[in-house]
PDB file of C-alpha atoms in Angstrom:
ATOM      1  CA  LEU G   1      -8.219 -11.691 -29.984  1.00 34.00           C
ATOM      2  CA  ILE G   2      -4.917  -9.814 -30.297  1.00 35.00           C
ATOM      3  CA  VAL G   3      -3.950  -7.167 -27.760  1.00 35.00           C
ATOM      4  CA  GLN G   4      -0.892  -5.086 -28.564  1.00 34.00           C
ATOM      5  CA  VAL G   5       0.766  -3.309 -25.627  1.00 37.00           C
ATOM      6  CA  LYS G   6       3.725  -0.930 -25.579  1.00 31.00           C
ATOM      7  CA  SER G   7       6.744  -2.563 -23.951  1.00 34.00           C
ATOM      8  CA  GLY G   8       7.147  -1.390 -20.371  1.00 41.00           C
ATOM      9  CA  SER G   9       3.852   0.487 -20.284  1.00 42.00           C
ATOM     10  CA  LEU G  10       1.527  -2.216 -19.046  1.00 43.00           C
ATOM     11  CA  GLN G  11       3.167  -4.602 -16.612  1.00 43.00           C
ATOM     12  CA  HIS G  12      -0.021  -6.454 -15.813  1.00 45.00           C
ATOM     13  CA  LEU G  13      -3.311  -6.539 -17.760  1.00 49.00           C
ATOM     14  CA  LYS G  14      -6.291  -8.637 -16.695  1.00 46.00           C
ATOM     15  CA  PHE G  15      -9.525  -9.392 -18.501  1.00 41.00           C
ATOM     16  CA  ASN G  16     -12.727 -10.875 -17.179  1.00 39.00           C
ATOM     17  CA  GLN G  17     -15.066 -12.924 -19.340  1.00 32.00           C
ATOM     18  CA  ASP G  18     -16.683  -9.940 -21.028  1.00 37.00           C
ATOM     19  CA  LEU G  19     -13.214  -8.691 -22.100  1.00 38.00           C
ATOM     20  CA  LYS G  20     -13.544  -5.362 -20.328  1.00 37.00           C
ATOM     21  CA  SER G  21     -10.846  -2.702 -20.428  1.00 41.00           C
ATOM     22  CA  ILE G  22      -9.483  -3.585 -23.872  1.00 42.00           C
ATOM     23  CA  ASN G  23      -9.432   0.087 -24.745  1.00 45.00           C
ATOM     24  CA  ILE G  24      -7.889   1.804 -21.740  1.00 48.00           C
ATOM     25  CA  MET G  25      -8.788   5.308 -22.820  1.00 50.00           C
ATOM     26  CA  THR G  26     -12.393   4.720 -23.975  1.00 52.00           C
ATOM     27  CA  ASP G  27     -14.037   6.910 -21.304  1.00 64.00           C
ATOM     28  CA  THR G  28     -11.722   8.695 -18.902  1.00 80.00           C
ATOM     29  CA  SER G  29     -14.701  10.059 -16.945  1.00 84.00           C
ATOM     30  CA  LYS G  30     -15.200   6.500 -15.693  1.00 94.00           C
ATOM     31  CA  THR G  31     -11.505   5.874 -15.109  1.00 97.00           C
ATOM     32  CA  ILE G  32      -9.663   6.226 -11.816  1.00 98.00           C
ATOM     33  CA  VAL G  33      -5.922   5.854 -11.301  1.00 98.00           C
ATOM     34  CA  LEU G  34      -4.777   4.703  -7.847  1.00 98.00           C
ATOM     35  CA  PHE G  35      -1.265   5.085  -6.488  1.00 98.00           C
ATOM     36  CA  ASP G  36       0.673   3.521  -3.653  1.00 98.00           C
ATOM     37  CA  VAL G  37       2.894   6.032  -1.787  1.00 97.00           C
ATOM     38  CA  ASP G  38       6.306   4.637  -0.691  1.00 95.00           C
ATOM     39  CA  GLY G  39       8.408   3.603  -3.671  1.00 95.00           C
ATOM     40  CA  THR G  40       5.703   4.750  -6.093  1.00 98.00           C
ATOM     41  CA  LEU G  41       5.184   8.469  -5.503  1.00 98.00           C
ATOM     42  CA  THR G  42       8.090   9.009  -3.104  1.00 97.00           C
ATOM     43  CA  VAL G  43      11.346   7.546  -1.921  1.00 94.00           C
ATOM     44  CA  PRO G  44      10.243   5.420   1.091  1.00 88.00           C
ATOM     45  CA  ARG G  45       9.231   7.662   4.026  1.00 85.00           C
ATOM     46  CA  LYS G  46      10.537  10.780   2.244  1.00 93.00           C
ATOM     47  CA  ARG G  47       8.527  13.797   1.125  1.00 97.00           C
ATOM     48  CA  ALA G  48       7.317  13.772  -2.459  1.00 98.00           C
ATOM     49  CA  GLU G  49       9.332  15.857  -4.875  1.00 98.00           C
ATOM     50  CA  PRO G  50       7.575  19.071  -6.036  1.00 97.00           C
ATOM     51  CA  GLU G  51       7.897  17.753  -9.584  1.00 98.00           C
ATOM     52  CA  MET G  52       5.819  14.699  -8.699  1.00 98.00           C
ATOM     53  CA  LEU G  53       3.125  16.666  -6.861  1.00 98.00           C
ATOM     54  CA  GLU G  54       2.800  19.026  -9.827  1.00 98.00           C
ATOM     55  CA  PHE G  55       2.625  16.042 -12.175  1.00 98.00           C
ATOM     56  CA  MET G  56      -0.226  14.516 -10.171  1.00 98.00           C
ATOM     57  CA  GLN G  57      -2.252  17.714 -10.414  1.00 98.00           C
ATOM     58  CA  LYS G  58      -1.827  17.659 -14.201  1.00 97.00           C
ATOM     59  CA  LEU G  59      -3.025  14.045 -14.232  1.00 98.00           C
ATOM     60  CA  ARG G  60      -6.142  15.033 -12.269  1.00 97.00           C
ATOM     61  CA  LYS G  61      -7.209  17.153 -15.255  1.00 96.00           C
ATOM     62  CA  ILE G  62      -7.333  13.972 -17.347  1.00 96.00           C
ATOM     63  CA  VAL G  63      -8.582  11.252 -14.964  1.00 97.00           C
ATOM     64  CA  THR G  64      -9.756  10.818 -11.390  1.00 98.00           C
ATOM     65  CA  VAL G  65      -6.792  10.223  -9.061  1.00 98.00           C
ATOM     66  CA  GLY G  66      -6.690   8.359  -5.749  1.00 98.00           C
ATOM     67  CA  ILE G  67      -4.060   7.468  -3.154  1.00 98.00           C
ATOM     68  CA  VAL G  68      -4.103   4.117  -1.351  1.00 98.00           C
ATOM     69  CA  GLY G  69      -1.427   3.696   1.307  1.00 96.00           C
ATOM     70  CA  GLY G  70      -0.872   1.386   4.220  1.00 91.00           C
ATOM     71  CA  SER G  71       0.192   4.203   6.537  1.00 91.00           C
ATOM     72  CA  ASP G  72      -2.182   6.286   8.621  1.00 92.00           C
ATOM     73  CA  LEU G  73      -3.309   9.676   7.331  1.00 95.00           C
ATOM     74  CA  PRO G  74      -0.774  11.817   9.276  1.00 95.00           C
ATOM     75  CA  LYS G  75       2.133   9.846   7.797  1.00 94.00           C
ATOM     76  CA  ILE G  76       0.750  10.118   4.268  1.00 97.00           C
ATOM     77  CA  CYS G  77       0.326  13.857   4.767  1.00 97.00           C
ATOM     78  CA  GLU G  78       3.946  14.107   5.914  1.00 96.00           C
ATOM     79  CA  GLN G  79       4.931  12.779   2.506  1.00 97.00           C
ATOM     80  CA  LEU G  80       2.321  14.280   0.185  1.00 98.00           C
ATOM     81  CA  GLY G  81       1.546  17.514   2.033  1.00 97.00           C
ATOM     82  CA  ASP G  82      -0.774  18.565   4.837  1.00 96.00           C
ATOM     83  CA  ASP G  83      -3.504  19.303   2.293  1.00 96.00           C
ATOM     84  CA  ALA G  84      -3.190  15.893   0.602  1.00 97.00           C
ATOM     85  CA  PRO G  85      -6.803  14.772   1.353  1.00 96.00           C
ATOM     86  CA  THR G  86      -8.103  17.708  -0.699  1.00 97.00           C
ATOM     87  CA  GLN G  87      -5.373  17.597  -3.355  1.00 97.00           C
ATOM     88  CA  PHE G  88      -6.480  14.172  -4.572  1.00 98.00           C
ATOM     89  CA  ASP G  89      -9.961  13.010  -5.527  1.00 98.00           C
ATOM     90  CA  TYR G  90      -9.814  10.022  -3.179  1.00 98.00           C
ATOM     91  CA  MET G  91      -7.555   9.364  -0.200  1.00 98.00           C
ATOM     92  CA  PHE G  92      -7.410   5.874   1.272  1.00 98.00           C
ATOM     93  CA  SER G  93      -5.169   5.622   4.322  1.00 97.00           C
ATOM     94  CA  GLU G  94      -4.602   2.279   6.061  1.00 93.00           C
ATOM     95  CA  ASN G  95      -5.605   0.482   2.831  1.00 94.00           C
ATOM     96  CA  GLY G  96      -8.928   2.321   2.691  1.00 95.00           C
ATOM     97  CA  LEU G  97     -10.019   1.567   6.246  1.00 94.00           C
ATOM     98  CA  ASN G  98     -10.045   5.344   6.531  1.00 95.00           C
ATOM     99  CA  ALA G  99     -11.613   6.556   3.296  1.00 97.00           C
ATOM    100  CA  PHE G 100     -11.925  10.151   2.086  1.00 97.00           C
ATOM    101  CA  LYS G 101     -13.483  11.699  -1.008  1.00 97.00           C
ATOM    102  CA  ALA G 102     -12.554  15.304  -1.814  1.00 96.00           C
ATOM    103  CA  GLY G 103     -11.423  15.690   1.800  1.00 96.00           C
ATOM    104  CA  ASP G 104     -14.672  14.385   3.298  1.00 97.00           C
ATOM    105  CA  LEU G 105     -14.645  11.224   5.419  1.00 96.00           C
ATOM    106  CA  LEU G 106     -16.524   8.324   3.818  1.00 96.00           C
ATOM    107  CA  ALA G 107     -15.935   5.494   6.294  1.00 95.00           C
ATOM    108  CA  VAL G 108     -13.737   4.204   9.142  1.00 94.00           C
ATOM    109  CA  GLN G 109     -13.017   0.633  10.264  1.00 92.00           C
ATOM    110  CA  SER G 110     -11.542  -0.518  13.583  1.00 93.00           C
ATOM    111  CA  PHE G 111      -9.011  -3.346  13.941  1.00 94.00           C
ATOM    112  CA  LYS G 112      -9.535  -3.433  17.716  1.00 94.00           C
ATOM    113  CA  ALA G 113     -13.293  -3.824  17.418  1.00 93.00           C
ATOM    114  CA  GLN G 114     -12.909  -6.526  14.764  1.00 94.00           C
ATOM    115  CA  LEU G 115     -10.390  -8.673  16.654  1.00 95.00           C
ATOM    116  CA  GLY G 116     -11.408  -8.078  20.273  1.00 96.00           C
ATOM    117  CA  GLU G 117      -9.253  -7.030  23.220  1.00 96.00           C
ATOM    118  CA  GLU G 118      -8.273 -10.507  24.439  1.00 97.00           C
ATOM    119  CA  LYS G 119      -7.059 -11.750  21.060  1.00 97.00           C
ATOM    120  CA  LEU G 120      -5.312  -8.457  20.414  1.00 97.00           C
ATOM    121  CA  LYS G 121      -3.455  -8.636  23.728  1.00 97.00           C
ATOM    122  CA  LYS G 122      -2.298 -12.198  23.035  1.00 98.00           C
ATOM    123  CA  LEU G 123      -1.051 -11.199  19.586  1.00 98.00           C
ATOM    124  CA  ILE G 124       0.836  -8.150  20.864  1.00 98.00           C
ATOM    125  CA  ASN G 125       2.442 -10.075  23.731  1.00 98.00           C
ATOM    126  CA  PHE G 126       3.673 -12.771  21.343  1.00 98.00           C
ATOM    127  CA  ILE G 127       5.147 -10.221  18.929  1.00 98.00           C
ATOM    128  CA  LEU G 128       6.972  -8.324  21.672  1.00 98.00           C
ATOM    129  CA  HIS G 129       8.441 -11.542  23.111  1.00 98.00           C
ATOM    130  CA  TYR G 130       9.513 -12.654  19.633  1.00 98.00           C
ATOM    131  CA  ILE G 131      11.257  -9.343  18.878  1.00 98.00           C
ATOM    132  CA  ALA G 132      12.929  -9.361  22.303  1.00 97.00           C
ATOM    133  CA  ASP G 133      14.593 -12.668  21.426  1.00 97.00           C
ATOM    134  CA  LEU G 134      15.428 -11.611  17.873  1.00 96.00           C
ATOM    135  CA  ASP G 135      19.151 -11.302  17.117  1.00 95.00           C
ATOM    136  CA  ILE G 136      19.568  -8.511  14.555  1.00 97.00           C
ATOM    137  CA  PRO G 137      22.346  -5.889  14.223  1.00 95.00           C
ATOM    138  CA  ILE G 138      20.447  -3.035  15.897  1.00 95.00           C
ATOM    139  CA  LYS G 139      17.120  -2.325  17.613  1.00 97.00           C
ATOM    140  CA  ARG G 140      15.559   1.012  18.435  1.00 96.00           C
ATOM    141  CA  GLY G 141      12.047   1.744  19.677  1.00 94.00           C
ATOM    142  CA  THR G 142       8.359   1.539  18.693  1.00 96.00           C
ATOM    143  CA  PHE G 143       8.267  -2.070  17.555  1.00 98.00           C
ATOM    144  CA  ILE G 144       4.466  -2.040  17.287  1.00 97.00           C
ATOM    145  CA  GLU G 145       2.469   0.889  15.975  1.00 95.00           C
ATOM    146  CA  PHE G 146      -1.239   0.429  16.589  1.00 93.00           C
ATOM    147  CA  ARG G 147      -3.325   2.083  13.894  1.00 91.00           C
ATOM    148  CA  ASN G 148      -7.080   2.354  13.575  1.00 89.00           C
ATOM    149  CA  GLY G 149      -7.459  -0.330  10.931  1.00 91.00           C
ATOM    150  CA  MET G 150      -4.313  -2.401  11.363  1.00 93.00           C
ATOM    151  CA  MET G 151      -1.146  -2.990  13.336  1.00 95.00           C
ATOM    152  CA  ASN G 152       2.316  -2.189  11.985  1.00 96.00           C
ATOM    153  CA  VAL G 153       5.203  -4.352  13.254  1.00 98.00           C
ATOM    154  CA  SER G 154       8.864  -3.361  12.905  1.00 98.00           C
ATOM    155  CA  PRO G 155      11.624  -5.730  14.099  1.00 98.00           C
ATOM    156  CA  ILE G 156      14.171  -2.895  14.205  1.00 98.00           C
ATOM    157  CA  GLY G 157      11.705  -0.327  15.602  1.00 97.00           C
ATOM    158  CA  ARG G 158      10.178   2.643  13.823  1.00 96.00           C
ATOM    159  CA  ASN G 159      12.331   5.110  15.788  1.00 95.00           C
ATOM    160  CA  CYS G 160      15.400   4.226  13.735  1.00 96.00           C
ATOM    161  CA  SER G 161      17.093   6.839  11.564  1.00 95.00           C
ATOM    162  CA  GLN G 162      16.872   6.886   7.758  1.00 93.00           C
ATOM    163  CA  GLU G 163      20.407   5.528   7.540  1.00 95.00           C
ATOM    164  CA  GLU G 164      19.445   2.675   9.880  1.00 96.00           C
ATOM    165  CA  ARG G 165      16.332   2.033   7.774  1.00 95.00           C
ATOM    166  CA  ASP G 166      18.448   1.684   4.666  1.00 94.00           C
ATOM    167  CA  GLU G 167      20.869  -0.649   6.430  1.00 96.00           C
ATOM    168  CA  PHE G 168      18.079  -2.853   7.795  1.00 97.00           C
ATOM    169  CA  GLU G 169      16.423  -3.077   4.377  1.00 95.00           C
ATOM    170  CA  LYS G 170      19.676  -4.403   2.883  1.00 96.00           C
ATOM    171  CA  PHE G 171      20.163  -6.771   5.829  1.00 97.00           C
ATOM    172  CA  ASP G 172      16.595  -8.072   5.536  1.00 97.00           C
ATOM    173  CA  GLU G 173      17.016  -8.892   1.850  1.00 96.00           C
ATOM    174  CA  GLY G 174      19.396 -11.660   2.894  1.00 97.00           C
ATOM    175  CA  ALA G 175      18.258 -12.508   6.414  1.00 97.00           C
ATOM    176  CA  GLN G 176      14.512 -12.431   5.596  1.00 97.00           C
ATOM    177  CA  VAL G 177      13.726 -11.329   9.161  1.00 98.00           C
ATOM    178  CA  ARG G 178      10.270 -10.036   8.306  1.00 97.00           C
ATOM    179  CA  SER G 179       9.322 -12.968   6.071  1.00 96.00           C
ATOM    180  CA  LYS G 180      10.318 -15.514   8.709  1.00 97.00           C
ATOM    181  CA  MET G 181       8.437 -13.641  11.414  1.00 98.00           C
ATOM    182  CA  VAL G 182       5.318 -13.483   9.242  1.00 97.00           C
ATOM    183  CA  GLU G 183       5.409 -17.251   8.661  1.00 97.00           C
ATOM    184  CA  ILE G 184       5.637 -17.899  12.409  1.00 98.00           C
ATOM    185  CA  LEU G 185       2.715 -15.563  13.126  1.00 98.00           C
ATOM    186  CA  LYS G 186       0.616 -17.252  10.441  1.00 97.00           C
ATOM    187  CA  LYS G 187       1.080 -20.617  12.168  1.00 98.00           C
ATOM    188  CA  GLU G 188       0.720 -19.327  15.730  1.00 98.00           C
ATOM    189  CA  PHE G 189      -2.446 -17.328  15.022  1.00 98.00           C
ATOM    190  CA  ALA G 190      -3.974 -19.352  12.195  1.00 97.00           C
ATOM    191  CA  ASP G 191      -7.448 -19.099  13.745  1.00 97.00           C
ATOM    192  CA  TYR G 192      -7.360 -15.286  13.891  1.00 97.00           C
ATOM    193  CA  ASN G 193      -8.035 -14.893  10.132  1.00 96.00           C
ATOM    194  CA  LEU G 194      -5.333 -12.282   9.689  1.00 97.00           C
ATOM    195  CA  THR G 195      -3.297 -11.122   6.705  1.00 93.00           C
ATOM    196  CA  TYR G 196       0.367 -10.140   6.968  1.00 94.00           C
ATOM    197  CA  SER G 197       1.694  -7.749   4.362  1.00 91.00           C
ATOM    198  CA  ILE G 198       5.336  -6.676   4.008  1.00 91.00           C
ATOM    199  CA  GLY G 199       5.779  -3.064   2.929  1.00 84.00           C
ATOM    200  CA  GLY G 200       8.246  -0.210   3.121  1.00 85.00           C
ATOM    201  CA  GLN G 201      11.783  -0.805   4.376  1.00 93.00           C
ATOM    202  CA  ILE G 202      11.466  -1.963   7.977  1.00 96.00           C
ATOM    203  CA  SER G 203       8.019  -3.315   8.813  1.00 96.00           C
ATOM    204  CA  PHE G 204       4.944  -5.331   7.934  1.00 95.00           C
ATOM    205  CA  ASP G 205       1.233  -4.764   8.480  1.00 93.00           C
ATOM    206  CA  VAL G 206      -1.216  -7.060  10.264  1.00 96.00           C
ATOM    207  CA  PHE G 207      -4.946  -6.833   9.568  1.00 94.00           C
ATOM    208  CA  PRO G 208      -8.053  -9.013   9.092  1.00 96.00           C
ATOM    209  CA  ILE G 209      -8.342 -10.988   5.858  1.00 94.00           C
ATOM    210  CA  GLY G 210      -9.892  -8.787   3.184  1.00 93.00           C
ATOM    211  CA  TRP G 211      -8.572  -5.573   4.719  1.00 95.00           C
ATOM    212  CA  ASP G 212      -5.701  -5.317   2.243  1.00 94.00           C
ATOM    213  CA  LYS G 213      -5.628  -2.567  -0.396  1.00 96.00           C
ATOM    214  CA  THR G 214      -8.529  -4.159  -2.288  1.00 97.00           C
ATOM    215  CA  TYR G 215     -10.692  -2.863   0.570  1.00 96.00           C
ATOM    216  CA  CYS G 216     -10.704   0.576  -1.041  1.00 98.00           C
ATOM    217  CA  LEU G 217     -12.342  -0.748  -4.213  1.00 98.00           C
ATOM    218  CA  ARG G 218     -15.744  -0.947  -2.506  1.00 96.00           C
ATOM    219  CA  PHE G 219     -15.853   2.855  -2.642  1.00 98.00           C
ATOM    220  CA  LEU G 220     -15.166   2.955  -6.384  1.00 98.00           C
ATOM    221  CA  GLU G 221     -18.090   1.058  -7.898  1.00 96.00           C
ATOM    222  CA  GLU G 222     -18.948   3.998 -10.172  1.00 96.00           C
ATOM    223  CA  PHE G 223     -15.705   3.567 -12.120  1.00 97.00           C
ATOM    224  CA  LYS G 224     -15.512   1.140 -15.049  1.00 96.00           C
ATOM    225  CA  THR G 225     -11.707   1.160 -15.208  1.00 97.00           C
ATOM    226  CA  VAL G 226      -9.367   1.166 -12.212  1.00 98.00           C
ATOM    227  CA  HIS G 227      -5.612   1.437 -12.721  1.00 98.00           C
ATOM    228  CA  PHE G 228      -3.229   0.782  -9.854  1.00 98.00           C
ATOM    229  CA  PHE G 229       0.463   1.706  -9.685  1.00 98.00           C
ATOM    230  CA  GLY G 230       2.643   0.170  -6.964  1.00 98.00           C
ATOM    231  CA  ASP G 231       6.143  -1.122  -6.303  1.00 96.00           C
ATOM    232  CA  LYS G 232       5.557  -4.105  -3.988  1.00 94.00           C
ATOM    233  CA  THR G 233       3.273  -6.064  -6.291  1.00 96.00           C
ATOM    234  CA  TYR G 234       4.963  -9.438  -5.692  1.00 93.00           C
ATOM    235  CA  LYS G 235       3.294 -12.093  -3.520  1.00 90.00           C
ATOM    236  CA  GLY G 236       3.628 -11.038   0.106  1.00 86.00           C
ATOM    237  CA  GLY G 237       4.079  -7.386  -0.809  1.00 90.00           C
ATOM    238  CA  ASN G 238       1.467  -4.911   0.353  1.00 91.00           C
ATOM    239  CA  ASP G 239       0.456  -4.036  -3.229  1.00 96.00           C
ATOM    240  CA  HIS G 240      -0.028  -7.631  -4.364  1.00 96.00           C
ATOM    241  CA  GLU G 241      -3.744  -8.161  -3.730  1.00 95.00           C
ATOM    242  CA  ILE G 242      -4.945  -4.990  -5.443  1.00 98.00           C
ATOM    243  CA  PHE G 243      -2.452  -5.526  -8.280  1.00 98.00           C
ATOM    244  CA  GLU G 244      -3.910  -9.006  -8.882  1.00 97.00           C
ATOM    245  CA  SER G 245      -7.556  -8.008  -8.410  1.00 97.00           C
ATOM    246  CA  GLU G 246      -9.944  -8.586 -11.320  1.00 97.00           C
ATOM    247  CA  ARG G 247     -11.194  -5.032 -10.759  1.00 97.00           C
ATOM    248  CA  THR G 248      -7.852  -3.426 -11.580  1.00 98.00           C
ATOM    249  CA  ILE G 249      -5.282  -2.992 -14.295  1.00 98.00           C
ATOM    250  CA  GLY G 250      -2.050  -3.291 -12.339  1.00 98.00           C
ATOM    251  CA  HIS G 251       1.282  -1.634 -13.089  1.00 98.00           C
ATOM    252  CA  THR G 252       4.565  -2.424 -11.342  1.00 98.00           C
ATOM    253  CA  VAL G 253       6.935   0.516 -10.872  1.00 98.00           C
ATOM    254  CA  THR G 254      10.463   0.802  -9.527  1.00 97.00           C
ATOM    255  CA  SER G 255      10.556   4.457  -8.404  1.00 97.00           C
ATOM    256  CA  TRP G 256       8.601   7.708  -8.526  1.00 98.00           C
ATOM    257  CA  GLN G 257      10.450   8.565 -11.742  1.00 98.00           C
ATOM    258  CA  ASP G 258       9.327   5.278 -13.289  1.00 98.00           C
ATOM    259  CA  THR G 259       5.763   6.040 -12.193  1.00 98.00           C
ATOM    260  CA  MET G 260       5.866   9.365 -14.031  1.00 98.00           C
ATOM    261  CA  LYS G 261       7.251   7.667 -17.135  1.00 98.00           C
ATOM    262  CA  GLN G 262       4.599   4.944 -17.246  1.00 98.00           C
ATOM    263  CA  VAL G 263       1.712   7.299 -16.470  1.00 98.00           C
ATOM    264  CA  THR G 264       2.876   9.715 -19.169  1.00 97.00           C
ATOM    265  CA  GLU G 265       2.960   6.897 -21.736  1.00 97.00           C
ATOM    266  CA  LEU G 266      -0.547   5.766 -20.810  1.00 96.00           C
ATOM    267  CA  PHE G 267      -2.417   9.025 -20.309  1.00 96.00           C
ATOM    268  CA  MET G 268      -0.392  11.998 -21.523  1.00 94.00           C
ATOM    269  CA  SER G 269       1.290  11.014 -24.773  1.00 86.00           C
TER     270      SER G 269
END
């Protein structure tokens, strides 16, 4: 078996035993293309460029298009537009724990109900104490953001400015503040069966094992081919699990411009 792939077009191609997905474009009616948001469709936490939004609508005429982000729905709408749930065929906020199809709600999961109030309180108390003792250049506010399907933890605080976000991201590349904190939480709460996923510039997500971005795939059984485009596909990144899944053909991108380039090569050239 010889598979020839254009350089730079397919960053990651996986086959199961029946050698599915050899021909990517065999039946686009059974193909869905999923996109991360930050770093894939937008500059992190910024609004999508009109050029990108227009591009996505053109893509929808060729294949089914879905969004799978770690943020809650209001934050995704801030970036992709208030009408985002109806502008894409599928919308999966909080990794798919809030799932929408053509704007209609499919399902909702609850982190609080899954973990229980006592365990949740212990986890939150530990995180707040840890951040209080953390020596980093600056701290702002909103260190924990409790979402429906997960908890988002930010050592610097989500109330920081964009300039402070950029500075912390550079600082964290060397200091590994988030990575070290994740390792400590894994040891301290090993019996909680939680996953810790670093994403964006300033934070990481906490959720039950299996509630990563692969969670959204349960709503896509009708599709034979599932492409996923994301920037944090490395181990520990919040795109890693879905990128590595046997159900997907994963593509690593470096920016929204790179996303447009790779998608054009695959579906529009």
